[in-house]
mmCIF file with all atom_site columns, C-alpha atoms in Angstrom:
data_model
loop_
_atom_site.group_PDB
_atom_site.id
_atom_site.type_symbol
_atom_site.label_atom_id
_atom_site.label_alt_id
_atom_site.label_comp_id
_atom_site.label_asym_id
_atom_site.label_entity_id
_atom_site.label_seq_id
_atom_site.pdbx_PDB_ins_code
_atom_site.Cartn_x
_atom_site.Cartn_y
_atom_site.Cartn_z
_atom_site.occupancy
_atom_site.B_iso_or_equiv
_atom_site.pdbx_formal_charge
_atom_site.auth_seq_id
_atom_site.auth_comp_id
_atom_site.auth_asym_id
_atom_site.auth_atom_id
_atom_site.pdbx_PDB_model_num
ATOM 1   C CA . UNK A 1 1   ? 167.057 98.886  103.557 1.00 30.00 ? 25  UNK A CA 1
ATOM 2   C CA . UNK A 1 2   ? 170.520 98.365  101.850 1.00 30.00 ? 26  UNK A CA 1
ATOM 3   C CA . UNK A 1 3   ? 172.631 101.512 102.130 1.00 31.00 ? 27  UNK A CA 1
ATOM 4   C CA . UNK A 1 4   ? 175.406 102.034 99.421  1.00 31.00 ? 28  UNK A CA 1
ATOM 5   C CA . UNK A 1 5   ? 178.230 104.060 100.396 1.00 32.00 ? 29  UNK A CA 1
ATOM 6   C CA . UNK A 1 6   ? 179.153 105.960 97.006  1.00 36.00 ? 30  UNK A CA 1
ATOM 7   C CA . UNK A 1 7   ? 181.119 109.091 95.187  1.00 39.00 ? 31  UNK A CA 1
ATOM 8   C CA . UNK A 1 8   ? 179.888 112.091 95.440  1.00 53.00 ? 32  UNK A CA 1
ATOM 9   C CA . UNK A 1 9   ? 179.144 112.644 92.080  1.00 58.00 ? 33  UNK A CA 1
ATOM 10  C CA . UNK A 1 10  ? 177.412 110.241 89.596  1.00 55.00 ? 34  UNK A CA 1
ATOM 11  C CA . UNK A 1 11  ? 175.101 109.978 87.228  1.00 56.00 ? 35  UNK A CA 1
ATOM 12  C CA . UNK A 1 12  ? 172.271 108.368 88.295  1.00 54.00 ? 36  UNK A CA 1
ATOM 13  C CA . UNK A 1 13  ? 169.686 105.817 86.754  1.00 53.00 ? 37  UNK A CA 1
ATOM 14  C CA . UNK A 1 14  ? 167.010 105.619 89.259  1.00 58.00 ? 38  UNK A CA 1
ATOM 15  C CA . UNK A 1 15  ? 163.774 102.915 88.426  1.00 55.00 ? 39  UNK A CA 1
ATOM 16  C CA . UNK A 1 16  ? 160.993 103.019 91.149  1.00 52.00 ? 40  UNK A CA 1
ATOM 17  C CA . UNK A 1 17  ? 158.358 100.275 90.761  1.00 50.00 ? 41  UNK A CA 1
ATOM 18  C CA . UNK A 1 18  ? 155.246 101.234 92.428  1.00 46.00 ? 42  UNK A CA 1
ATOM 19  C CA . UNK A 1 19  ? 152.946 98.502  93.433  1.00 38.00 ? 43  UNK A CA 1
ATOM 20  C CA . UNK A 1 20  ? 150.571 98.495  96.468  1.00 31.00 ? 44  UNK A CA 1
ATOM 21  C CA . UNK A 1 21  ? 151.992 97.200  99.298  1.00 30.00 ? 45  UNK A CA 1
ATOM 22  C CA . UNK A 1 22  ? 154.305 97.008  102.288 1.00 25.00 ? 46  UNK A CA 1
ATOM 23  C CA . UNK A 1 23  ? 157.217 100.076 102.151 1.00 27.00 ? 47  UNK A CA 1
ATOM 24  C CA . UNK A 1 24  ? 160.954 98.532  101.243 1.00 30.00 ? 48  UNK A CA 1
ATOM 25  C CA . UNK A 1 25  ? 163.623 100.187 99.875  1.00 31.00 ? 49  UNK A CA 1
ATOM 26  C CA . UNK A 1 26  ? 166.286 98.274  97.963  1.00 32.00 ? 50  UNK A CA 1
ATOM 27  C CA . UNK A 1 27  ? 169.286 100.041 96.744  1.00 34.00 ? 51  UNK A CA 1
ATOM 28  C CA . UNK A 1 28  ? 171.445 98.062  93.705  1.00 33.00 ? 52  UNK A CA 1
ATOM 29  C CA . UNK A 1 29  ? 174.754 98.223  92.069  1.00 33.00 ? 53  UNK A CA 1
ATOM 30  C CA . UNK A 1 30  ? 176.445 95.929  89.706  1.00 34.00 ? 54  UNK A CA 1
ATOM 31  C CA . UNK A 1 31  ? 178.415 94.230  92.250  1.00 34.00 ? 55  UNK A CA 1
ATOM 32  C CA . UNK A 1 32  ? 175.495 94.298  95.035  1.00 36.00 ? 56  UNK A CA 1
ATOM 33  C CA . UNK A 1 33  ? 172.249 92.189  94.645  1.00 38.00 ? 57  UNK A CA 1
ATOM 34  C CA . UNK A 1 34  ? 168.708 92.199  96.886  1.00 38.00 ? 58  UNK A CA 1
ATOM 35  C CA . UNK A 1 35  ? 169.904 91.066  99.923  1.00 40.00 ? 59  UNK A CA 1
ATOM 36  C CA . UNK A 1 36  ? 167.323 87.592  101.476 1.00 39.00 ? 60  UNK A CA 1
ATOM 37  C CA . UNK A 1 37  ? 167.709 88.846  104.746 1.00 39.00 ? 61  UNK A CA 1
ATOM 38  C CA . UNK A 1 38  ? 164.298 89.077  106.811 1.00 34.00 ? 62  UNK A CA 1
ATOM 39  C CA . UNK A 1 39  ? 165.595 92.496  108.522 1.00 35.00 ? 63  UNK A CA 1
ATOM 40  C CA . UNK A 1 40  ? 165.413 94.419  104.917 1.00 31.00 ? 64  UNK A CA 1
ATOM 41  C CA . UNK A 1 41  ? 161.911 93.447  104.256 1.00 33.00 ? 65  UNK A CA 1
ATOM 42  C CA . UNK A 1 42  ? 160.093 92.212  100.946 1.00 34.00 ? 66  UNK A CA 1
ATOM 43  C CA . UNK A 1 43  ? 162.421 92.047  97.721  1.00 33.00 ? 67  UNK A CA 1
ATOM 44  C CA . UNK A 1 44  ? 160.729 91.903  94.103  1.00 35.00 ? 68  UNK A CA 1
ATOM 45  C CA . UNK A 1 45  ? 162.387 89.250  92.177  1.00 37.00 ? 69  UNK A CA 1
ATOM 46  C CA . UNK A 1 46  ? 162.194 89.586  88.608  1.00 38.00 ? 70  UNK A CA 1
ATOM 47  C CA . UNK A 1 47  ? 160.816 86.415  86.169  1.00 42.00 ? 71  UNK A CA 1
ATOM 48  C CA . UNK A 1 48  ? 163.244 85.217  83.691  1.00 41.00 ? 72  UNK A CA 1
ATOM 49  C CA . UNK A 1 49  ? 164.024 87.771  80.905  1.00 39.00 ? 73  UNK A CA 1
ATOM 50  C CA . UNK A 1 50  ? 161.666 87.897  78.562  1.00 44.00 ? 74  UNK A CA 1
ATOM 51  C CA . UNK A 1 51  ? 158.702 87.631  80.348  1.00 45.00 ? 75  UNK A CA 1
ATOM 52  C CA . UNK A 1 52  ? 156.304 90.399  81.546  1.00 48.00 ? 76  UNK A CA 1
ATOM 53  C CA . UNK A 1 53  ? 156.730 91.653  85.052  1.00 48.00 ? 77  UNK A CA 1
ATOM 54  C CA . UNK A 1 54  ? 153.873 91.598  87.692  1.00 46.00 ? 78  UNK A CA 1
ATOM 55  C CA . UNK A 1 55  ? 151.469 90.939  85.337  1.00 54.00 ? 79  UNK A CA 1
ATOM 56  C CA . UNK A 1 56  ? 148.805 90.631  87.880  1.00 66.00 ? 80  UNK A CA 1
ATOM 57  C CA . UNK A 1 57  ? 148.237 94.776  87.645  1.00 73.00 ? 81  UNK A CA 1
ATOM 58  C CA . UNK A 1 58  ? 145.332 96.284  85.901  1.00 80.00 ? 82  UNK A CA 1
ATOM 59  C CA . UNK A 1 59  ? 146.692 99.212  85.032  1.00 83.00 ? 83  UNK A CA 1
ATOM 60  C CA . UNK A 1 60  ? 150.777 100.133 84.458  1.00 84.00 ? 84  UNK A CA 1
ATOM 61  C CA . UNK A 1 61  ? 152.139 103.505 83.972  1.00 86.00 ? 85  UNK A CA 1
ATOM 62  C CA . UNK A 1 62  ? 155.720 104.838 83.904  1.00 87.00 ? 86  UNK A CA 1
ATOM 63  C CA . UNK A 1 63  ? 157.252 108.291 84.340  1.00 88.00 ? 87  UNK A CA 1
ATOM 64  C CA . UNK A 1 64  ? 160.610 108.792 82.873  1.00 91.00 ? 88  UNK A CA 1
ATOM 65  C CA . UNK A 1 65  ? 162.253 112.056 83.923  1.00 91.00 ? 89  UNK A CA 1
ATOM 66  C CA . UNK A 1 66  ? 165.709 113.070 82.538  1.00 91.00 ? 90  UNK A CA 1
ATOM 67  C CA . UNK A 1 67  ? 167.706 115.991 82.989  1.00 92.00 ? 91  UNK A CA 1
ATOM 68  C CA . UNK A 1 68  ? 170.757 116.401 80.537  1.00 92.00 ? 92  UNK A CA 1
ATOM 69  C CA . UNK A 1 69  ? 170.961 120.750 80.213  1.00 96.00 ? 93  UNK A CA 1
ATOM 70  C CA . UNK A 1 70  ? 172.403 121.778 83.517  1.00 95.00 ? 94  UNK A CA 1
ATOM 71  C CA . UNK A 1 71  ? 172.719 125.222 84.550  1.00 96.00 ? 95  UNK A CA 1
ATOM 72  C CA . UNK A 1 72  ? 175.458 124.154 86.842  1.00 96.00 ? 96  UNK A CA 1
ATOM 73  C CA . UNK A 1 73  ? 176.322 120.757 86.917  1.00 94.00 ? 97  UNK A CA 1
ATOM 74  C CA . UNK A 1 74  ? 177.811 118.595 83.503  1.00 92.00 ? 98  UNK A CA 1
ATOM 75  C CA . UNK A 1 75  ? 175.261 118.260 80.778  1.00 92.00 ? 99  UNK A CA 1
ATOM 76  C CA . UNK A 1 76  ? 173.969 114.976 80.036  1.00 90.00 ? 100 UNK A CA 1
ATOM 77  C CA . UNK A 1 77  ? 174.068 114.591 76.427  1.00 91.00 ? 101 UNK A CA 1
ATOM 78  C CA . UNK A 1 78  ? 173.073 111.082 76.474  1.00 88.00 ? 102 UNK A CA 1
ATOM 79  C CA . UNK A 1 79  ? 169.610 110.898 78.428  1.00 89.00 ? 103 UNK A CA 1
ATOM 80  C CA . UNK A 1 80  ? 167.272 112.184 75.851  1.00 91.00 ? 104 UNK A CA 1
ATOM 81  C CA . UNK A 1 81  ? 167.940 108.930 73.844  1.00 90.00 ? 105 UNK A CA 1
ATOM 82  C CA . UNK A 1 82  ? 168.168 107.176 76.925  1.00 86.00 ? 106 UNK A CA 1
ATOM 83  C CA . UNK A 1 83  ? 164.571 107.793 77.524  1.00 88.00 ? 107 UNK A CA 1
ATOM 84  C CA . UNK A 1 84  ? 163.707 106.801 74.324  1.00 91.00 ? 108 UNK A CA 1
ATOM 85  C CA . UNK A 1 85  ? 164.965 103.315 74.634  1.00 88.00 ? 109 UNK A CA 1
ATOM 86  C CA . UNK A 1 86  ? 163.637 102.938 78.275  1.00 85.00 ? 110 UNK A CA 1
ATOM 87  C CA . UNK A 1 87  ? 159.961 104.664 76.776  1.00 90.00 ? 111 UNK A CA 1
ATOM 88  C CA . UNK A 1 88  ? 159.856 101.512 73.997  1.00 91.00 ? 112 UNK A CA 1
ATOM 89  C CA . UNK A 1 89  ? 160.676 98.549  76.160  1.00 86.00 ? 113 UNK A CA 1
ATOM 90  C CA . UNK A 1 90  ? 158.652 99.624  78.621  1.00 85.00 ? 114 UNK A CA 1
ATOM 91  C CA . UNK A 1 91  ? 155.569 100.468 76.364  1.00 91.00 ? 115 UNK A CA 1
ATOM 92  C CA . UNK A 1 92  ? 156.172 96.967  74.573  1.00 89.00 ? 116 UNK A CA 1
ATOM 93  C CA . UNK A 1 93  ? 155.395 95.778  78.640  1.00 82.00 ? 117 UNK A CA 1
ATOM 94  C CA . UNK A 1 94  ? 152.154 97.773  78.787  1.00 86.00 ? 118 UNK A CA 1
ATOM 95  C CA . UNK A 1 95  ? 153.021 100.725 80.306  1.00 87.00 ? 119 UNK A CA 1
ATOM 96  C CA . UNK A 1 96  ? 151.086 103.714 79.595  1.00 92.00 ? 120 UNK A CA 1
ATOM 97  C CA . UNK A 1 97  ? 154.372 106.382 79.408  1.00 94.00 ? 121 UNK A CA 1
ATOM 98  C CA . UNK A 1 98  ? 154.767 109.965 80.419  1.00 95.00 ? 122 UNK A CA 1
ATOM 99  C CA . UNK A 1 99  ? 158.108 111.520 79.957  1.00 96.00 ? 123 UNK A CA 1
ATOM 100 C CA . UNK A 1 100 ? 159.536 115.161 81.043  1.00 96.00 ? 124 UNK A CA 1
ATOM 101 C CA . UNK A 1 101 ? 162.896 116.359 80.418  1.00 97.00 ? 125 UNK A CA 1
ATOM 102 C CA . UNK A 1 102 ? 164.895 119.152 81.993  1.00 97.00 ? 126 UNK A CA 1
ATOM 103 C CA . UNK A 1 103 ? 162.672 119.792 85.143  1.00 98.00 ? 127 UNK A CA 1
ATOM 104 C CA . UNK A 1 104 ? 163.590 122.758 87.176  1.00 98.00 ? 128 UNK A CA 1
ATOM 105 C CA . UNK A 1 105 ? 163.781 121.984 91.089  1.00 98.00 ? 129 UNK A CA 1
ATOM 106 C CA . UNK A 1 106 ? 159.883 122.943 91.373  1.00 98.00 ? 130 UNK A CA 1
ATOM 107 C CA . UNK A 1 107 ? 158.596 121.386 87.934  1.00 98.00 ? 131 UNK A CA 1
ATOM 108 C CA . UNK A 1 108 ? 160.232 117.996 89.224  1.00 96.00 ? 132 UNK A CA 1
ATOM 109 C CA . UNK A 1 109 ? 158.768 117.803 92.455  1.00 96.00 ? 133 UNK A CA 1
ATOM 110 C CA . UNK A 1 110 ? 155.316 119.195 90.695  1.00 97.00 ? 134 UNK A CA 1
ATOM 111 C CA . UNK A 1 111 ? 155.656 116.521 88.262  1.00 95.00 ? 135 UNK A CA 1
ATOM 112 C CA . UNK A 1 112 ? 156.566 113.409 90.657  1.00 90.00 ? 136 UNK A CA 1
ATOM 113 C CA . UNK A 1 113 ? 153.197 114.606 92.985  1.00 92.00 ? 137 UNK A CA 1
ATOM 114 C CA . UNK A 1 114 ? 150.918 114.956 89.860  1.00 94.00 ? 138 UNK A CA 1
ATOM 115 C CA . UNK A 1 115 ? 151.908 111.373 88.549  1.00 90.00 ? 139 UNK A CA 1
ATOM 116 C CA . UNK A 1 116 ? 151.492 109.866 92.222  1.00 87.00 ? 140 UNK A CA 1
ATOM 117 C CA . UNK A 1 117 ? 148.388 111.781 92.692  1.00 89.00 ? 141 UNK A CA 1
ATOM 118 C CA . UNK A 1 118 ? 147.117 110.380 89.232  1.00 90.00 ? 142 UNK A CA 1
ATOM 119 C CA . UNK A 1 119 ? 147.496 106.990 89.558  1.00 86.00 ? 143 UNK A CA 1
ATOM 120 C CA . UNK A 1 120 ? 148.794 105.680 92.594  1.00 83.00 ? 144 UNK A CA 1
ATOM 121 C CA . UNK A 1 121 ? 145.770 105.285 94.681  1.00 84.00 ? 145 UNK A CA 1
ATOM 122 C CA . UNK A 1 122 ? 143.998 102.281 92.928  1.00 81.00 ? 146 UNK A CA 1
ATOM 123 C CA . UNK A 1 123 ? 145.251 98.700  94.215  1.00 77.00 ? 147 UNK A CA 1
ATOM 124 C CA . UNK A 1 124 ? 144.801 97.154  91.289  1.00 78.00 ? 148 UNK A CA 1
ATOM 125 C CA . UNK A 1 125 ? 147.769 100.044 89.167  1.00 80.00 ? 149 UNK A CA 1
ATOM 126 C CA . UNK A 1 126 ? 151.434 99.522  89.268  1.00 80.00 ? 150 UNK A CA 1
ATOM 127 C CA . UNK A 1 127 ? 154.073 102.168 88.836  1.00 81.00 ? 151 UNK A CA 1
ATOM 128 C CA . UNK A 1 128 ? 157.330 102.800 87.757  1.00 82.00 ? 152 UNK A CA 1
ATOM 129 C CA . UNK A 1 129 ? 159.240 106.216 88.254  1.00 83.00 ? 153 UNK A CA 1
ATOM 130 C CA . UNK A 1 130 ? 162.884 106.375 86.212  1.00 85.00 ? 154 UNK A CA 1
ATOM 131 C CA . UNK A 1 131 ? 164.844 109.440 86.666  1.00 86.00 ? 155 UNK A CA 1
ATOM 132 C CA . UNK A 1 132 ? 168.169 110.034 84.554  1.00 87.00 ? 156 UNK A CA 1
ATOM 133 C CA . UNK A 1 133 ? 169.887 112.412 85.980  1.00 89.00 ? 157 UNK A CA 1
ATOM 134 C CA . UNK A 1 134 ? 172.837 113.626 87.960  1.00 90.00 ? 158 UNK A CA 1
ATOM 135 C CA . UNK A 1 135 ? 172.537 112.520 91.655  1.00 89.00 ? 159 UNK A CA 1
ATOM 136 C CA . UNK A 1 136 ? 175.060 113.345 94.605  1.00 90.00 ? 160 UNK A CA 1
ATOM 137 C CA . UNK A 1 137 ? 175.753 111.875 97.755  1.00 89.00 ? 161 UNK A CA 1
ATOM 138 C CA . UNK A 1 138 ? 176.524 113.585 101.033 1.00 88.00 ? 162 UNK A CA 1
ATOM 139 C CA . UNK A 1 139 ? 177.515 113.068 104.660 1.00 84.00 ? 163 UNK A CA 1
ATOM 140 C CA . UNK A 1 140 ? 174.990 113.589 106.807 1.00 83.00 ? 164 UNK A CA 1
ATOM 141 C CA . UNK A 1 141 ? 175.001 112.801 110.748 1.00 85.00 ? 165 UNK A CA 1
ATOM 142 C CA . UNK A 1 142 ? 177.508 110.085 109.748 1.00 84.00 ? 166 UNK A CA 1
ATOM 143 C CA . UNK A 1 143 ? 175.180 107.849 106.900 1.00 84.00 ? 167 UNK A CA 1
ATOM 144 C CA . UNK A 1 144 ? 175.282 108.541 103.114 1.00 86.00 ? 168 UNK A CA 1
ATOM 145 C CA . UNK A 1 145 ? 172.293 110.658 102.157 1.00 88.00 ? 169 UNK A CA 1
ATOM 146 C CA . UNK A 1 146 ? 171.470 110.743 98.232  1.00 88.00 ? 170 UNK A CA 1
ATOM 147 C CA . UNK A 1 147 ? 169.514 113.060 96.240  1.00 91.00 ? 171 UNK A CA 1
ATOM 148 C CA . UNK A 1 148 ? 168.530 113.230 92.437  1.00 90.00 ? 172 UNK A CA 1
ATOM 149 C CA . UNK A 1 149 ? 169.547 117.153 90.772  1.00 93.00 ? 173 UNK A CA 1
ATOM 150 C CA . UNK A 1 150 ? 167.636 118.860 88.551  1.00 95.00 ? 174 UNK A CA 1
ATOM 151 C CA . UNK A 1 151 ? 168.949 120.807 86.213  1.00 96.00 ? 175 UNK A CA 1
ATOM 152 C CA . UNK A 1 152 ? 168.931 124.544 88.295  1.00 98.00 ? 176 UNK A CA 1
ATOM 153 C CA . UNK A 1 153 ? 170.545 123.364 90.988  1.00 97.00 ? 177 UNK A CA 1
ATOM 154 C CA . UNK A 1 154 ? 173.687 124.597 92.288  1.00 97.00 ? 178 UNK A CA 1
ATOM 155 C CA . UNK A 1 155 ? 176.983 123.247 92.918  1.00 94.00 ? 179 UNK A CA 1
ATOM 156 C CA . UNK A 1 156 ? 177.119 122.132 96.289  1.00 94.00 ? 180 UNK A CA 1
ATOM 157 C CA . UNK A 1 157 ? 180.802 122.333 96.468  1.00 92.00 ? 181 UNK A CA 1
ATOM 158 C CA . UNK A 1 158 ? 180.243 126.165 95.823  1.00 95.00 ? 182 UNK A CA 1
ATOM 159 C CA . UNK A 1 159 ? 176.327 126.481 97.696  1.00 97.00 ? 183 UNK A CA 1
ATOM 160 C CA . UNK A 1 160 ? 175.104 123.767 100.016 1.00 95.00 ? 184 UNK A CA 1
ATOM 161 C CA . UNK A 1 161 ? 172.406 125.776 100.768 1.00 97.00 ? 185 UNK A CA 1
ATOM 162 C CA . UNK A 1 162 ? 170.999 126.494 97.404  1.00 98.00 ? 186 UNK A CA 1
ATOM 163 C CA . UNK A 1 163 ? 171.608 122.882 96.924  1.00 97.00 ? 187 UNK A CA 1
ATOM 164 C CA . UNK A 1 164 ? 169.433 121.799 99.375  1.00 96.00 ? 188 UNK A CA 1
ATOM 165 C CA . UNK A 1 165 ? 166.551 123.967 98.452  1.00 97.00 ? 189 UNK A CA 1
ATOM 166 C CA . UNK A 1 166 ? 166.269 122.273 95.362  1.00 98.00 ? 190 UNK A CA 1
ATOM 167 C CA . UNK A 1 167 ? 167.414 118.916 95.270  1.00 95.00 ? 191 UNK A CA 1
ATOM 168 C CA . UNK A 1 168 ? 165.360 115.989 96.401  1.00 93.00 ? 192 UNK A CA 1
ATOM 169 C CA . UNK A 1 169 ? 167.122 113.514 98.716  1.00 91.00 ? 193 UNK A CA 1
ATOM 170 C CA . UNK A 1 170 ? 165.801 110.308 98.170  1.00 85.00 ? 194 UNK A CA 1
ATOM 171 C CA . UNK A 1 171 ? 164.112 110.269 101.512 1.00 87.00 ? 195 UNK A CA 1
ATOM 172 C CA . UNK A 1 172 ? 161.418 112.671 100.315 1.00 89.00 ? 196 UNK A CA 1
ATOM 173 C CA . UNK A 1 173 ? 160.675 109.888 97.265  1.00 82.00 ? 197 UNK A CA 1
ATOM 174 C CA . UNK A 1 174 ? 160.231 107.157 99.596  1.00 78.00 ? 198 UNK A CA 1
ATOM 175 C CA . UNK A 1 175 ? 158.395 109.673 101.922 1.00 81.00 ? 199 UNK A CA 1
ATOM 176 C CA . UNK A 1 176 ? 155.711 110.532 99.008  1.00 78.00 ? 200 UNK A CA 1
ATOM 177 C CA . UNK A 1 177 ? 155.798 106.474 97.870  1.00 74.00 ? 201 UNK A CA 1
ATOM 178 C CA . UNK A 1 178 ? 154.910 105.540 101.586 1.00 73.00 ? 202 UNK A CA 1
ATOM 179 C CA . UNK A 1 179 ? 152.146 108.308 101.871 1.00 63.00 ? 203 UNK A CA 1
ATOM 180 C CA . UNK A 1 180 ? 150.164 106.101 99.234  1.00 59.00 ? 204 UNK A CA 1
ATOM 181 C CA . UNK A 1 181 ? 151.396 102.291 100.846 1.00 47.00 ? 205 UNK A CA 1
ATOM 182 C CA . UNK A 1 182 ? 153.834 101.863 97.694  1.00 45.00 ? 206 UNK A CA 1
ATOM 183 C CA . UNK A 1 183 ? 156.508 99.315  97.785  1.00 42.00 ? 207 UNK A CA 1
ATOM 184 C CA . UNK A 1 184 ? 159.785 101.177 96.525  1.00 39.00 ? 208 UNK A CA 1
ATOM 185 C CA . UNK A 1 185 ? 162.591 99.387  94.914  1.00 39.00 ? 209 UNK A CA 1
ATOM 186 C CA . UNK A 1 186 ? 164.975 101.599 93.625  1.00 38.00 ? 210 UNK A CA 1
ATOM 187 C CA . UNK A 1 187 ? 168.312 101.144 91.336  1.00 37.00 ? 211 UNK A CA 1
ATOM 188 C CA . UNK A 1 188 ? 171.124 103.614 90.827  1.00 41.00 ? 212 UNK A CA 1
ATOM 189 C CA . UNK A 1 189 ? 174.299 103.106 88.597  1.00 35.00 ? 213 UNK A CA 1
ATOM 190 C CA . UNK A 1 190 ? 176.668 105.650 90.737  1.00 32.00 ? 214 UNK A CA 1
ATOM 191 C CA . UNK A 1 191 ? 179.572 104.893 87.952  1.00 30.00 ? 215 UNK A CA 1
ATOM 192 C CA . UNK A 1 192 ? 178.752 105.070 84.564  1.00 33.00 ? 216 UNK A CA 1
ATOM 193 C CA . UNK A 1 193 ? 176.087 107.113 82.587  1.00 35.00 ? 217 UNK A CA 1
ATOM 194 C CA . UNK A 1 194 ? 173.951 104.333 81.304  1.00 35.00 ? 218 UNK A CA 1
ATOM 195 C CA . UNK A 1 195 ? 173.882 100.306 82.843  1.00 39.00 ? 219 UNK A CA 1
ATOM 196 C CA . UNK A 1 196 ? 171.818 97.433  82.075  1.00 39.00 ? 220 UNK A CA 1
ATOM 197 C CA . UNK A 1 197 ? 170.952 96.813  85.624  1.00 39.00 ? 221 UNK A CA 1
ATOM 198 C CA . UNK A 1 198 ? 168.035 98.012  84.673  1.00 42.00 ? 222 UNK A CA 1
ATOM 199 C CA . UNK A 1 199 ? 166.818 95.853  82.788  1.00 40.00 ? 223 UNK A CA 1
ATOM 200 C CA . UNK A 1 200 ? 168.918 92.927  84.830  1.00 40.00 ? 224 UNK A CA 1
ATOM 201 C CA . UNK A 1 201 ? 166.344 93.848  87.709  1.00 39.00 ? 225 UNK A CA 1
ATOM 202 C CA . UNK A 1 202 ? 163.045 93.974  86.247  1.00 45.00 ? 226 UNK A CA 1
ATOM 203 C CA . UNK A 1 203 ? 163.382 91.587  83.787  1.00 44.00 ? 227 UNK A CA 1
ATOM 204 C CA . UNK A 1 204 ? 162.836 93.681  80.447  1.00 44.00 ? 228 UNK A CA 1
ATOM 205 C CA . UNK A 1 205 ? 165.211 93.457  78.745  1.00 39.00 ? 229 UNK A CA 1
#
């Protein structure tokens, strides 16, 4: 696993590809790449731009969740068109699309079990979660621990507490991946509001 040491802060653009298989977890900035080394397990490596991306699937589907009116937190003007844009390139690659915006902390984690529950349990489907979002990173025992906000969550400056009720730390999406055998790659721009990483990783753009 390749742990990122980032703000606290960000904006996050997180793409999950599901696919059947071994669990890995690959974390990616713009300066940082999948790393080769044996210890961090199985890295997807995208064909050349252009071309469709583990075609080999029977079924894709993609859930896009963004969360841009915040009760406590910045709002996100940007990520309803984001979704857009990241709804048509990925339907022009065959995915069948479902998108929610502005989740509350229990209609997110409702949402991400429905889709798993849906379609992640045939071999033969791929999936691919993106969440737009804020995200925040805290210390925890001495390691970075992330989580993706939705949009009632508190400011954990101001209530840690109430901020952990709600958020999801990232552990808990690679915990619900894993419970199905998923392979999890996941990419997160912690500095700007929108990056073509992307599309840099998986090849669609």
């Amino acid at each position: 696993m390749c742990v990122l040491t980032a703000v606290k802060r960000h904006c996050w653009h997180l793409a999950m590809l599901l696919c059947l298989g071994v669990l890995s977890a690959c974390n990616v900035t713009q300066q940082e790449q999948p790393s080769e080394k044996a210890d961090r397990g199985h890295v997807i490596r995208p064909k050349p731009i252009g071309q469709n991306i583990l075609s080999s699937y029977t079924g894709s589907y993609a859930l896009l969740i963004g969360e841009s009116n915040y009760s406590h937190w910045d709002s996100l003007e940007t990520i309803p068109t984001e979704l857009k844009l990241v709804e048509k390139v990925l339907k022009a690659q065959g995915f069948v699309v479902e998108k929610a915006l502005d989740l509350n902390a229990v209609q997110l984690r409702a949402r991400f079990e429905q889709f798993i529950n849906k379609y992640g349990f045939k071999a033969s489907h791929r999936l691919l979660f993106y969440f737009g979002g804020h995200g925040y990173t805290r210390q925890y025992k001495g390691y970075d621990k992330g989580y993706i906000v939705p949009i009632d969550a508190p400011d954990p400056e101001t209530d840690e507490t109430g901020f952990l009720r709600k958020a999801i730390s990232m552990d808990q999406i690679y915990a619900w991946a894993s419970g199905v055998q998923t392979l999890v790659c996941a990419i997160r721009d912690t500095r700007a509001c929108y990056s073509p990483i992307f599309w840099k990783v998986f090849g669609l753009f």
